[in-house]
Amino acid sequence: MSRLESFIRRLTAQRDILDQVCAEVAKMEGPVLELGLGNGRTFHHLRERLPGRRIVAFDRALAAHASSIPEAENLVLGEIRETASRFIGIDAALVHADIGTGYEDRDAVTSTWLPDLTARLLRVGGIAVSGTPLDHPQLQRLPPPPSVPADRYFICRRV
Ligand code: SAM
């Protein structure tokens, strides 16, 4: 598969998964945490699907399109491992982590801290969506929508 095809599949998977989980998150209290604002496309999508919901976005640096920049109080810059740790206990309804790099060794390092951090950020019953695996005893894997190939994107519920 070419990188272009892989990219298209990733974006399609993101949209289909976010649409699926937002229907459930809409009925749940708690903010949304966007780990990896990037260009802001998925932030923009979440903002459209969950109008009025607080969405806190994290990144090393601001590089989002002007239409997709959170309010200053909801933009947190720095290394996510450190910055998001300050939000432990916030009882998020949804944590969306799009910080995979496509490099196995780098993503393996992320997998050493992201699952535990995600579990601590979520409320019980809250949902995590991630491009890298979230293996953790408090994160129960959920099936992706039928359009998403297995092990392409990961959906979990905080138990
Ligand atoms: N979902 C975004 C969108 O739709 O536009 C794209 C996110 S992009 C793939 C990943 C972003 O995460 C990059 O902007 C990168 O700077 C940020 N990132 C990755 N790892 C990070 C880390 N450990 N701390 C802070 N930011 C990180």
PDB file of N, CA, C and O in Angstrom, residues 84-134:
ATOM      1  N   ALA A  84      -0.086  17.212  29.865  1.00  0.00           N
ATOM      2  CA  ALA A  84      -1.377  16.538  30.109  1.00  0.00           C
ATOM      3  C   ALA A  84      -1.415  15.933  31.506  1.00  0.00           C
ATOM      4  O   ALA A  84      -2.501  15.758  32.079  1.00  0.00           O
ATOM      5  N   SER A  85      -0.257  15.632  32.078  1.00  0.00           N
ATOM      6  CA  SER A  85      -0.227  15.076  33.439  1.00  0.00           C
ATOM      7  C   SER A  85      -0.870  16.041  34.436  1.00  0.00           C
ATOM      8  O   SER A  85      -1.430  15.619  35.443  1.00  0.00           O
ATOM      9  N   ARG A  86      -0.792  17.337  34.125  1.00  0.00           N
ATOM     10  CA  ARG A  86      -1.375  18.330  35.040  1.00  0.00           C
ATOM     11  C   ARG A  86      -2.910  18.269  35.036  1.00  0.00           C
ATOM     12  O   ARG A  86      -3.554  18.903  35.856  1.00  0.00           O
ATOM     13  N   PHE A  87      -3.475  17.541  34.070  1.00  0.00           N
ATOM     14  CA  PHE A  87      -4.934  17.450  33.953  1.00  0.00           C
ATOM     15  C   PHE A  87      -5.468  16.121  34.499  1.00  0.00           C
ATOM     16  O   PHE A  87      -6.648  15.825  34.355  1.00  0.00           O
ATOM     17  N   ILE A  88      -4.607  15.335  35.110  1.00  0.00           N
ATOM     18  CA  ILE A  88      -5.059  14.066  35.694  1.00  0.00           C
ATOM     19  C   ILE A  88      -6.163  14.356  36.699  1.00  0.00           C
ATOM     20  O   ILE A  88      -6.043  15.280  37.515  1.00  0.00           O
ATOM     21  N   GLY A  89      -7.245  13.589  36.583  1.00  0.00           N
ATOM     22  CA  GLY A  89      -8.387  13.796  37.477  1.00  0.00           C
ATOM     23  C   GLY A  89      -9.452  14.703  36.880  1.00  0.00           C
ATOM     24  O   GLY A  89     -10.464  14.965  37.523  1.00  0.00           O
ATOM     25  N   ILE A  90      -9.271  15.148  35.654  1.00  0.00           N
ATOM     26  CA  ILE A  90     -10.243  16.065  35.034  1.00  0.00           C
ATOM     27  C   ILE A  90     -11.520  15.339  34.618  1.00  0.00           C
ATOM     28  O   ILE A  90     -12.525  15.951  34.309  1.00  0.00           O
ATOM     29  N   ASP A  91     -11.483  14.007  34.625  1.00  0.00           N
ATOM     30  CA  ASP A  91     -12.660  13.191  34.269  1.00  0.00           C
ATOM     31  C   ASP A  91     -13.148  13.491  32.851  1.00  0.00           C
ATOM     32  O   ASP A  91     -14.332  13.809  32.632  1.00  0.00           O
ATOM     33  N   ALA A  92     -12.248  13.360  31.917  1.00  0.00           N
ATOM     34  CA  ALA A  92     -12.601  13.609  30.514  1.00  0.00           C
ATOM     35  C   ALA A  92     -13.578  12.547  30.009  1.00  0.00           C
ATOM     36  O   ALA A  92     -13.496  11.375  30.388  1.00  0.00           O
ATOM     37  N   ALA A  93     -14.493  12.998  29.153  1.00  0.00           N
ATOM     38  CA  ALA A  93     -15.414  12.052  28.511  1.00  0.00           C
ATOM     39  C   ALA A  93     -14.726  11.372  27.332  1.00  0.00           C
ATOM     40  O   ALA A  93     -15.042  10.226  26.996  1.00  0.00           O
ATOM     41  N   LEU A  94     -13.798  12.101  26.696  1.00  0.00           N
ATOM     42  CA  LEU A  94     -13.100  11.564  25.521  1.00  0.00           C
ATOM     43  C   LEU A  94     -11.658  12.068  25.510  1.00  0.00           C
ATOM     44  O   LEU A  94     -11.415  13.258  25.723  1.00  0.00           O
ATOM     45  N   VAL A  95     -10.743  11.146  25.291  1.00  0.00           N
ATOM     46  CA  VAL A  95      -9.357  11.511  25.004  1.00  0.00           C
ATOM     47  C   VAL A  95      -9.062  11.001  23.597  1.00  0.00           C
ATOM     48  O   VAL A  95      -9.175   9.799  23.327  1.00  0.00           O
ATOM     49  N   HIS A  96      -8.720  11.923  22.699  1.00  0.00           N
ATOM     50  CA  HIS A  96      -8.314  11.530  21.353  1.00  0.00           C
ATOM     51  C   HIS A  96      -6.825  11.809  21.224  1.00  0.00           C
ATOM     52  O   HIS A  96      -6.388  12.962  21.330  1.00  0.00           O
ATOM     53  N   ALA A  97      -6.056  10.759  20.997  1.00  0.00           N
ATOM     54  CA  ALA A  97      -4.604  10.905  20.870  1.00  0.00           C
ATOM     55  C   ALA A  97      -4.180  10.561  19.455  1.00  0.00           C
ATOM     56  O   ALA A  97      -4.314   9.413  19.013  1.00  0.00           O
ATOM     57  N   ASP A  98      -3.703  11.567  18.753  1.00  0.00           N
ATOM     58  CA  ASP A  98      -3.218  11.360  17.377  1.00  0.00           C
ATOM     59  C   ASP A  98      -1.750  11.788  17.353  1.00  0.00           C
ATOM     60  O   ASP A  98      -1.388  12.783  16.738  1.00  0.00           O
ATOM     61  N   ILE A  99      -0.913  11.022  18.053  1.00  0.00           N
ATOM     62  CA  ILE A  99       0.492  11.414  18.160  1.00  0.00           C
ATOM     63  C   ILE A  99       1.433  10.306  17.663  1.00  0.00           C
ATOM     64  O   ILE A  99       2.613  10.316  17.989  1.00  0.00           O
ATOM     65  N   GLY A 100       0.876   9.386  16.881  1.00  0.00           N
ATOM     66  CA  GLY A 100       1.733   8.371  16.263  1.00  0.00           C
ATOM     67  C   GLY A 100       2.605   9.014  15.196  1.00  0.00           C
ATOM     68  O   GLY A 100       2.226  10.019  14.597  1.00  0.00           O
ATOM     69  N   THR A 101       3.786   8.439  14.984  1.00  0.00           N
ATOM     70  CA  THR A 101       4.724   9.033  14.026  1.00  0.00           C
ATOM     71  C   THR A 101       4.911   8.179  12.772  1.00  0.00           C
ATOM     72  O   THR A 101       5.485   8.641  11.791  1.00  0.00           O
ATOM     73  N   GLY A 102       4.482   6.927  12.843  1.00  0.00           N
ATOM     74  CA  GLY A 102       4.767   6.017  11.738  1.00  0.00           C
ATOM     75  C   GLY A 102       6.131   5.351  11.877  1.00  0.00           C
ATOM     76  O   GLY A 102       6.493   4.504  11.068  1.00  0.00           O
ATOM     77  N   TYR A 103       6.889   5.735  12.899  1.00  0.00           N
ATOM     78  CA  TYR A 103       8.182   5.095  13.196  1.00  0.00           C
ATOM     79  C   TYR A 103       7.980   4.172  14.396  1.00  0.00           C
ATOM     80  O   TYR A 103       7.630   4.647  15.484  1.00  0.00           O
ATOM     81  N   GLU A 104       8.213   2.879  14.168  1.00  0.00           N
ATOM     82  CA  GLU A 104       7.917   1.905  15.223  1.00  0.00           C
ATOM     83  C   GLU A 104       8.647   2.197  16.525  1.00  0.00           C
ATOM     84  O   GLU A 104       8.088   2.074  17.613  1.00  0.00           O
ATOM     85  N   ASP A 105       9.928   2.582  16.424  1.00  0.00           N
ATOM     86  CA  ASP A 105      10.704   2.776  17.652  1.00  0.00           C
ATOM     87  C   ASP A 105      10.170   3.967  18.454  1.00  0.00           C
ATOM     88  O   ASP A 105      10.027   3.902  19.676  1.00  0.00           O
ATOM     89  N   ARG A 106       9.816   5.057  17.757  1.00  0.00           N
ATOM     90  CA  ARG A 106       9.305   6.241  18.477  1.00  0.00           C
ATOM     91  C   ARG A 106       7.932   5.957  19.079  1.00  0.00           C
ATOM     92  O   ARG A 106       7.634   6.355  20.211  1.00  0.00           O
ATOM     93  N   ASP A 107       7.095   5.259  18.302  1.00  0.00           N
ATOM     94  CA  ASP A 107       5.751   4.959  18.813  1.00  0.00           C
ATOM     95  C   ASP A 107       5.823   3.984  19.990  1.00  0.00           C
ATOM     96  O   ASP A 107       4.970   4.025  20.884  1.00  0.00           O
ATOM     97  N   ALA A 108       6.841   3.133  19.989  1.00  0.00           N
ATOM     98  CA  ALA A 108       7.010   2.204  21.124  1.00  0.00           C
ATOM     99  C   ALA A 108       7.312   2.991  22.401  1.00  0.00           C
ATOM    100  O   ALA A 108       6.850   2.635  23.488  1.00  0.00           O
ATOM    101  N   VAL A 109       8.075   4.071  22.273  1.00  0.00           N
ATOM    102  CA  VAL A 109       8.357   4.911  23.447  1.00  0.00           C
ATOM    103  C   VAL A 109       7.054   5.559  23.936  1.00  0.00           C
ATOM    104  O   VAL A 109       6.752   5.564  25.134  1.00  0.00           O
ATOM    105  N   THR A 110       6.245   6.083  23.014  1.00  0.00           N
ATOM    106  CA  THR A 110       4.961   6.692  23.387  1.00  0.00           C
ATOM    107  C   THR A 110       4.093   5.673  24.130  1.00  0.00           C
ATOM    108  O   THR A 110       3.412   6.002  25.117  1.00  0.00           O
ATOM    109  N   SER A 111       4.138   4.426  23.675  1.00  0.00           N
ATOM    110  CA  SER A 111       3.302   3.386  24.296  1.00  0.00           C
ATOM    111  C   SER A 111       3.730   3.056  25.724  1.00  0.00           C
ATOM    112  O   SER A 111       2.994   2.393  26.450  1.00  0.00           O
ATOM    113  N   THR A 112       4.913   3.547  26.143  1.00  0.00           N
ATOM    114  CA  THR A 112       5.327   3.292  27.536  1.00  0.00           C
ATOM    115  C   THR A 112       4.627   4.239  28.516  1.00  0.00           C
ATOM    116  O   THR A 112       4.551   3.939  29.692  1.00  0.00           O
ATOM    117  N   TRP A 113       4.134   5.401  28.049  1.00  0.00           N
ATOM    118  CA  TRP A 113       3.500   6.359  28.980  1.00  0.00           C
ATOM    119  C   TRP A 113       2.077   6.766  28.607  1.00  0.00           C
ATOM    120  O   TRP A 113       1.284   7.131  29.468  1.00  0.00           O
ATOM    121  N   LEU A 114       1.718   6.691  27.315  1.00  0.00           N
ATOM    122  CA  LEU A 114       0.400   7.201  26.907  1.00  0.00           C
ATOM    123  C   LEU A 114      -0.769   6.407  27.511  1.00  0.00           C
ATOM    124  O   LEU A 114      -1.749   7.021  27.959  1.00  0.00           O
ATOM    125  N   PRO A 115      -0.725   5.069  27.540  1.00  0.00           N
ATOM    126  CA  PRO A 115      -1.892   4.347  28.077  1.00  0.00           C
ATOM    127  C   PRO A 115      -2.206   4.726  29.527  1.00  0.00           C
ATOM    128  O   PRO A 115      -3.369   4.997  29.866  1.00  0.00           O
ATOM    129  N   ASP A 116      -1.194   4.783  30.389  1.00  0.00           N
ATOM    130  CA  ASP A 116      -1.461   5.096  31.796  1.00  0.00           C
ATOM    131  C   ASP A 116      -1.960   6.535  31.954  1.00  0.00           C
ATOM    132  O   ASP A 116      -2.900   6.799  32.710  1.00  0.00           O
ATOM    133  N   LEU A 117      -1.352   7.459  31.217  1.00  0.00           N
ATOM    134  CA  LEU A 117      -1.793   8.852  31.265  1.00  0.00           C
ATOM    135  C   LEU A 117      -3.255   8.954  30.814  1.00  0.00           C
ATOM    136  O   LEU A 117      -4.073   9.629  31.456  1.00  0.00           O
ATOM    137  N   THR A 118      -3.586   8.271  29.735  1.00  0.00           N
ATOM    138  CA  THR A 118      -4.957   8.314  29.210  1.00  0.00           C
ATOM    139  C   THR A 118      -5.949   7.775  30.238  1.00  0.00           C
ATOM    140  O   THR A 118      -7.009   8.377  30.479  1.00  0.00           O
ATOM    141  N   ALA A 119      -5.605   6.664  30.864  1.00  0.00           N
ATOM    142  CA  ALA A 119      -6.499   6.071  31.875  1.00  0.00           C
ATOM    143  C   ALA A 119      -6.739   7.061  33.014  1.00  0.00           C
ATOM    144  O   ALA A 119      -7.854   7.158  33.545  1.00  0.00           O
ATOM    145  N   ARG A 120      -5.728   7.824  33.395  1.00  0.00           N
ATOM    146  CA  ARG A 120      -5.864   8.772  34.507  1.00  0.00           C
ATOM    147  C   ARG A 120      -6.613  10.040  34.113  1.00  0.00           C
ATOM    148  O   ARG A 120      -7.098  10.776  34.970  1.00  0.00           O
ATOM    149  N   LEU A 121      -6.673  10.335  32.826  1.00  0.00           N
ATOM    150  CA  LEU A 121      -7.376  11.533  32.362  1.00  0.00           C
ATOM    151  C   LEU A 121      -8.876  11.293  32.198  1.00  0.00           C
ATOM    152  O   LEU A 121      -9.674  12.234  32.269  1.00  0.00           O
ATOM    153  N   LEU A 122      -9.260  10.031  31.963  1.00  0.00           N
ATOM    154  CA  LEU A 122     -10.653   9.723  31.634  1.00  0.00           C
ATOM    155  C   LEU A 122     -11.514   9.500  32.863  1.00  0.00           C
ATOM    156  O   LEU A 122     -11.045   8.984  33.875  1.00  0.00           O
ATOM    157  N   ARG A 123     -12.771   9.839  32.735  1.00  0.00           N
ATOM    158  CA  ARG A 123     -13.750   9.429  33.741  1.00  0.00           C
ATOM    159  C   ARG A 123     -14.067   7.947  33.531  1.00  0.00           C
ATOM    160  O   ARG A 123     -13.844   7.412  32.426  1.00  0.00           O
ATOM    161  N   VAL A 124     -14.608   7.309  34.547  1.00  0.00           N
ATOM    162  CA  VAL A 124     -15.049   5.922  34.365  1.00  0.00           C
ATOM    163  C   VAL A 124     -16.166   5.925  33.312  1.00  0.00           C
ATOM    164  O   VAL A 124     -17.087   6.743  33.372  1.00  0.00           O
ATOM    165  N   GLY A 125     -16.053   5.065  32.319  1.00  0.00           N
ATOM    166  CA  GLY A 125     -17.010   5.025  31.220  1.00  0.00           C
ATOM    167  C   GLY A 125     -16.590   5.892  30.044  1.00  0.00           C
ATOM    168  O   GLY A 125     -17.164   5.789  28.957  1.00  0.00           O
ATOM    169  N   GLY A 126     -15.595   6.763  30.273  1.00  0.00           N
ATOM    170  CA  GLY A 126     -15.104   7.628  29.192  1.00  0.00           C
ATOM    171  C   GLY A 126     -14.396   6.814  28.114  1.00  0.00           C
ATOM    172  O   GLY A 126     -14.034   5.643  28.321  1.00  0.00           O
ATOM    173  N   ILE A 127     -14.194   7.470  26.985  1.00  0.00           N
ATOM    174  CA  ILE A 127     -13.681   6.767  25.809  1.00  0.00           C
ATOM    175  C   ILE A 127     -12.351   7.349  25.355  1.00  0.00           C
ATOM    176  O   ILE A 127     -12.154   8.568  25.364  1.00  0.00           O
ATOM    177  N   ALA A 128     -11.449   6.458  24.967  1.00  0.00           N
ATOM    178  CA  ALA A 128     -10.167   6.867  24.395  1.00  0.00           C
ATOM    179  C   ALA A 128     -10.100   6.383  22.949  1.00  0.00           C
ATOM    180  O   ALA A 128     -10.503   5.252  22.647  1.00  0.00           O
ATOM    181  N   VAL A 129      -9.595   7.241  22.096  1.00  0.00           N
ATOM    182  CA  VAL A 129      -9.366   6.904  20.687  1.00  0.00           C
ATOM    183  C   VAL A 129      -7.914   7.256  20.405  1.00  0.00           C
ATOM    184  O   VAL A 129      -7.469   8.360  20.718  1.00  0.00           O
ATOM    185  N   SER A 130      -7.184   6.318  19.838  1.00  0.00           N
ATOM    186  CA  SER A 130      -5.750   6.561  19.663  1.00  0.00           C
ATOM    187  C   SER A 130      -5.217   5.880  18.409  1.00  0.00           C
ATOM    188  O   SER A 130      -5.662   4.791  18.042  1.00  0.00           O
ATOM    189  N   GLY A 131      -4.253   6.534  17.808  1.00  0.00           N
ATOM    190  CA  GLY A 131      -3.574   5.939  16.652  1.00  0.00           C
ATOM    191  C   GLY A 131      -2.505   4.944  17.055  1.00  0.00           C
ATOM    192  O   GLY A 131      -1.984   4.209  16.212  1.00  0.00           O
ATOM    193  N   THR A 132      -2.143   4.946  18.333  1.00  0.00           N
ATOM    194  CA  THR A 132      -1.177   3.958  18.832  1.00  0.00           C
ATOM    195  C   THR A 132      -1.879   3.135  19.915  1.00  0.00           C
ATOM    196  O   THR A 132      -2.813   3.617  20.562  1.00  0.00           O
ATOM    197  N   PRO A 133      -1.427   1.889  20.127  1.00  0.00           N
ATOM    198  CA  PRO A 133      -2.135   1.000  21.040  1.00  0.00           C
ATOM    199  C   PRO A 133      -2.215   1.551  22.451  1.00  0.00           C
ATOM    200  O   PRO A 133      -1.332   2.291  22.899  1.00  0.00           O
ATOM    201  N   LEU A 134      -3.289   1.184  23.156  1.00  0.00           N
ATOM    202  CA  LEU A 134      -3.512   1.654  24.533  1.00  0.00           C
ATOM    203  C   LEU A 134      -3.679   0.442  25.437  1.00  0.00           C
ATOM    204  O   LEU A 134      -4.770   0.165  25.928  1.00  0.00           O
TER     205      LEU A 134
END
